[in-house]
Amino acid sequence: MEFIAETGINLERYGETGNVEVSETGSQYTFYLKLWSQPSSDAVLAIEALDTSEVSVSPSTLTFTGSNWNSPQTVILTGVDDADADGDQTTTITVFGVGGIWEGGGGISNGESLTVVTKDDDGTPLFLKDDD
């Protein structure tokens, strides 16, 4: 997947394409980000989960410099356990530029996103019907 920033800096994600899955058992999905061109100053990216009760992101920021811009940096998504039998939950992971080189309209337009499904490990809720 290629993210094209308005600064002319291209960002690429390596890993499975499309939606990904993790589980409340703590399973992980790893992907890698790198720039396609050298930034004129440090380029900081934030990686954020919209629902941190379902999936965690590590690290939450990446910094690309003049010396590491073309080396893939690792991002790990981990399923978060809860005690709720809430079924599989879908959340969005967003990647966006932070400060510096991305300011002044030169960011990744509205962020770029990845959909993650967290598989529930608490079973299906049982509903009993009262015959009264």
PDB file of C-alpha atoms in Angstrom:
ATOM      1  CA  MET A   1       0.000   0.000   0.000  1.00  0.00           C
ATOM      2  CA  GLU A   2       1.376   3.388  -0.929  1.00  0.00           C
ATOM      3  CA  PHE A   3       0.538   6.577   0.946  1.00  0.00           C
ATOM      4  CA  ILE A   4       1.320   9.748  -0.995  1.00  0.00           C
ATOM      5  CA  ALA A   5       1.943  12.840   1.079  1.00  0.00           C
ATOM      6  CA  GLU A   6       1.342  16.333  -0.251  1.00  0.00           C
ATOM      7  CA  THR A   7       4.999  17.129   0.501  1.00  0.00           C
ATOM      8  CA  GLY A   8       6.012  14.842  -2.326  1.00  0.00           C
ATOM      9  CA  ILE A   9       7.247  12.272   0.170  1.00  0.00           C
ATOM     10  CA  ASN A  10       5.839   8.837  -0.510  1.00  0.00           C
ATOM     11  CA  LEU A  11       5.240   6.362   2.309  1.00  0.00           C
ATOM     12  CA  GLU A  12       4.833   2.642   1.729  1.00  0.00           C
ATOM     13  CA  ARG A  13       3.363  -0.069   3.967  1.00  0.00           C
ATOM     14  CA  TYR A  14       4.691  -3.595   3.626  1.00  0.00           C
ATOM     15  CA  GLY A  15       2.590  -6.471   4.921  1.00  0.00           C
ATOM     16  CA  GLU A  16      -0.723  -8.057   4.037  1.00  0.00           C
ATOM     17  CA  THR A  17      -3.016  -6.009   1.879  1.00  0.00           C
ATOM     18  CA  GLY A  18      -6.599  -5.316   2.859  1.00  0.00           C
ATOM     19  CA  ASN A  19      -8.048  -5.772   6.322  1.00  0.00           C
ATOM     20  CA  VAL A  20      -6.058  -7.611   8.971  1.00  0.00           C
ATOM     21  CA  GLU A  21      -7.044  -9.644  12.039  1.00  0.00           C
ATOM     22  CA  VAL A  22      -5.759  -9.922  15.577  1.00  0.00           C
ATOM     23  CA  SER A  23      -7.329 -11.731  18.517  1.00  0.00           C
ATOM     24  CA  GLU A  24      -8.126 -10.913  22.119  1.00  0.00           C
ATOM     25  CA  THR A  25      -5.688 -13.717  22.943  1.00  0.00           C
ATOM     26  CA  GLY A  26      -2.921 -11.200  22.206  1.00  0.00           C
ATOM     27  CA  SER A  27      -2.058 -12.209  18.660  1.00  0.00           C
ATOM     28  CA  GLN A  28      -0.112  -9.668  16.655  1.00  0.00           C
ATOM     29  CA  TYR A  29       0.064  -8.268  13.158  1.00  0.00           C
ATOM     30  CA  THR A  30       3.311  -6.673  12.026  1.00  0.00           C
ATOM     31  CA  PHE A  31       3.720  -4.256   9.164  1.00  0.00           C
ATOM     32  CA  TYR A  32       6.518  -1.997   8.006  1.00  0.00           C
ATOM     33  CA  LEU A  33       6.612   1.623   6.861  1.00  0.00           C
ATOM     34  CA  LYS A  34       9.295   3.414   4.884  1.00  0.00           C
ATOM     35  CA  LEU A  35       9.626   6.574   2.837  1.00  0.00           C
ATOM     36  CA  TRP A  36      10.257   6.546  -0.889  1.00  0.00           C
ATOM     37  CA  SER A  37      12.216   9.768  -0.851  1.00  0.00           C
ATOM     38  CA  GLN A  38      14.597  11.454   1.548  1.00  0.00           C
ATOM     39  CA  PRO A  39      12.944  14.133   3.707  1.00  0.00           C
ATOM     40  CA  SER A  40      14.549  17.580   3.963  1.00  0.00           C
ATOM     41  CA  SER A  41      14.180  17.335   7.774  1.00  0.00           C
ATOM     42  CA  ASP A  42      12.991  14.670  10.214  1.00  0.00           C
ATOM     43  CA  ALA A  43       9.605  13.252   9.232  1.00  0.00           C
ATOM     44  CA  VAL A  44       7.569  12.034  12.211  1.00  0.00           C
ATOM     45  CA  LEU A  45       4.584   9.753  11.696  1.00  0.00           C
ATOM     46  CA  ALA A  46       1.963   8.916  14.311  1.00  0.00           C
ATOM     47  CA  ILE A  47       0.205   5.550  14.248  1.00  0.00           C
ATOM     48  CA  GLU A  48      -3.034   5.589  16.206  1.00  0.00           C
ATOM     49  CA  ALA A  49      -5.784   3.065  17.005  1.00  0.00           C
ATOM     50  CA  LEU A  50      -9.235   4.604  17.207  1.00  0.00           C
ATOM     51  CA  ASP A  51     -10.282   1.967  19.785  1.00  0.00           C
ATOM     52  CA  THR A  52      -7.413   1.156  22.142  1.00  0.00           C
ATOM     53  CA  SER A  53      -9.657  -1.211  24.119  1.00  0.00           C
ATOM     54  CA  GLU A  54      -9.496  -3.599  21.129  1.00  0.00           C
ATOM     55  CA  VAL A  55      -6.028  -3.144  19.626  1.00  0.00           C
ATOM     56  CA  SER A  56      -2.758  -1.550  20.738  1.00  0.00           C
ATOM     57  CA  VAL A  57      -0.105  -0.004  18.489  1.00  0.00           C
ATOM     58  CA  SER A  58       3.627  -0.097  19.109  1.00  0.00           C
ATOM     59  CA  PRO A  59       5.397   2.185  18.594  1.00  0.00           C
ATOM     60  CA  SER A  60       2.933   5.063  18.404  1.00  0.00           C
ATOM     61  CA  THR A  61       5.363   7.244  16.416  1.00  0.00           C
ATOM     62  CA  LEU A  62       8.117   6.670  13.880  1.00  0.00           C
ATOM     63  CA  THR A  63      10.822   9.163  12.949  1.00  0.00           C
ATOM     64  CA  PHE A  64      12.411   9.066   9.516  1.00  0.00           C
ATOM     65  CA  THR A  65      15.677  10.959   9.151  1.00  0.00           C
ATOM     66  CA  GLY A  66      18.106  11.673   6.352  1.00  0.00           C
ATOM     67  CA  SER A  67      19.957   8.471   7.261  1.00  0.00           C
ATOM     68  CA  ASN A  68      17.088   5.981   7.843  1.00  0.00           C
ATOM     69  CA  TRP A  69      14.345   7.208   5.463  1.00  0.00           C
ATOM     70  CA  ASN A  70      14.636   4.210   3.121  1.00  0.00           C
ATOM     71  CA  SER A  71      14.831   1.527   5.834  1.00  0.00           C
ATOM     72  CA  PRO A  72      11.516  -0.120   6.756  1.00  0.00           C
ATOM     73  CA  GLN A  73      10.435   0.582  10.357  1.00  0.00           C
ATOM     74  CA  THR A  74       8.319  -1.950  12.233  1.00  0.00           C
ATOM     75  CA  VAL A  75       4.821  -1.338  13.598  1.00  0.00           C
ATOM     76  CA  ILE A  76       3.121  -4.047  15.710  1.00  0.00           C
ATOM     77  CA  LEU A  77      -0.627  -4.255  16.316  1.00  0.00           C
ATOM     78  CA  THR A  78      -1.690  -6.428  19.271  1.00  0.00           C
ATOM     79  CA  GLY A  79      -5.179  -7.643  20.147  1.00  0.00           C
ATOM     80  CA  VAL A  80      -6.355  -6.445  23.576  1.00  0.00           C
ATOM     81  CA  ASP A  81      -8.305  -8.829  25.830  1.00  0.00           C
ATOM     82  CA  ASP A  82     -11.513  -7.825  27.525  1.00  0.00           C
ATOM     83  CA  ALA A  83     -14.081  -9.808  29.510  1.00  0.00           C
ATOM     84  CA  ASP A  84     -16.974  -8.785  27.269  1.00  0.00           C
ATOM     85  CA  ALA A  85     -18.675 -11.276  24.964  1.00  0.00           C
ATOM     86  CA  ASP A  86     -18.967  -8.471  22.413  1.00  0.00           C
ATOM     87  CA  GLY A  87     -18.235 -10.410  19.240  1.00  0.00           C
ATOM     88  CA  ASP A  88     -15.574  -9.480  16.734  1.00  0.00           C
ATOM     89  CA  GLN A  89     -14.825  -5.748  16.771  1.00  0.00           C
ATOM     90  CA  THR A  90     -13.537  -3.607  13.928  1.00  0.00           C
ATOM     91  CA  THR A  91     -11.346  -0.578  14.491  1.00  0.00           C
ATOM     92  CA  THR A  92      -9.255   1.716  12.350  1.00  0.00           C
ATOM     93  CA  ILE A  93      -5.527   2.338  12.571  1.00  0.00           C
ATOM     94  CA  THR A  94      -4.558   5.745  11.181  1.00  0.00           C
ATOM     95  CA  VAL A  95      -1.104   6.899  10.051  1.00  0.00           C
ATOM     96  CA  PHE A  96      -0.543  10.641   9.830  1.00  0.00           C
ATOM     97  CA  GLY A  97       2.284  13.148   9.777  1.00  0.00           C
ATOM     98  CA  VAL A  98       3.131  15.110  12.926  1.00  0.00           C
ATOM     99  CA  GLY A  99       4.616  18.632  12.920  1.00  0.00           C
ATOM    100  CA  GLY A 100       7.715  19.796  11.111  1.00  0.00           C
ATOM    101  CA  ILE A 101       7.778  18.710   7.502  1.00  0.00           C
ATOM    102  CA  TRP A 102       4.058  17.841   7.490  1.00  0.00           C
ATOM    103  CA  GLU A 103       2.797  21.266   8.655  1.00  0.00           C
ATOM    104  CA  GLY A 104       1.361  23.961   6.421  1.00  0.00           C
ATOM    105  CA  GLY A 105      -0.818  21.665   4.338  1.00  0.00           C
ATOM    106  CA  GLY A 106       2.031  19.286   3.614  1.00  0.00           C
ATOM    107  CA  GLY A 107       0.736  16.266   5.493  1.00  0.00           C
ATOM    108  CA  ILE A 108      -0.648  12.935   4.533  1.00  0.00           C
ATOM    109  CA  SER A 109      -4.127  13.993   3.426  1.00  0.00           C
ATOM    110  CA  ASN A 110      -6.553  13.190   6.257  1.00  0.00           C
ATOM    111  CA  GLY A 111      -4.241  10.380   7.377  1.00  0.00           C
ATOM    112  CA  GLU A 112      -4.126   6.938   5.831  1.00  0.00           C
ATOM    113  CA  SER A 113      -5.924   4.044   7.454  1.00  0.00           C
ATOM    114  CA  LEU A 114      -5.911   0.302   7.931  1.00  0.00           C
ATOM    115  CA  THR A 115      -8.930  -1.681   9.149  1.00  0.00           C
ATOM    116  CA  VAL A 116      -8.270  -4.236  11.909  1.00  0.00           C
ATOM    117  CA  VAL A 117     -10.724  -6.875  13.160  1.00  0.00           C
ATOM    118  CA  THR A 118     -10.171  -8.053  16.744  1.00  0.00           C
ATOM    119  CA  LYS A 119     -11.533 -11.584  17.107  1.00  0.00           C
ATOM    120  CA  ASP A 120     -13.483 -12.055  20.350  1.00  0.00           C
ATOM    121  CA  ASP A 121     -12.369 -14.894  22.654  1.00  0.00           C
ATOM    122  CA  ASP A 122     -15.240 -14.684  25.142  1.00  0.00           C
ATOM    123  CA  GLY A 123     -17.769 -16.810  23.291  1.00  0.00           C
ATOM    124  CA  THR A 124     -21.222 -15.982  22.041  1.00  0.00           C
ATOM    125  CA  PRO A 125     -23.610 -14.468  24.556  1.00  0.00           C
ATOM    126  CA  LEU A 126     -26.506 -16.725  25.543  1.00  0.00           C
ATOM    127  CA  PHE A 127     -29.940 -15.142  25.684  1.00  0.00           C
ATOM    128  CA  LEU A 128     -32.736 -16.949  27.531  1.00  0.00           C
ATOM    129  CA  LYS A 129     -36.353 -16.340  26.696  1.00  0.00           C
ATOM    130  CA  ASP A 130     -38.765 -15.993  29.589  1.00  0.00           C
ATOM    131  CA  ASP A 131     -41.981 -17.884  28.797  1.00  0.00           C
ATOM    132  CA  ASP A 132     -44.095 -15.818  31.232  1.00  0.00           C
TER     133      ASP A 132
END
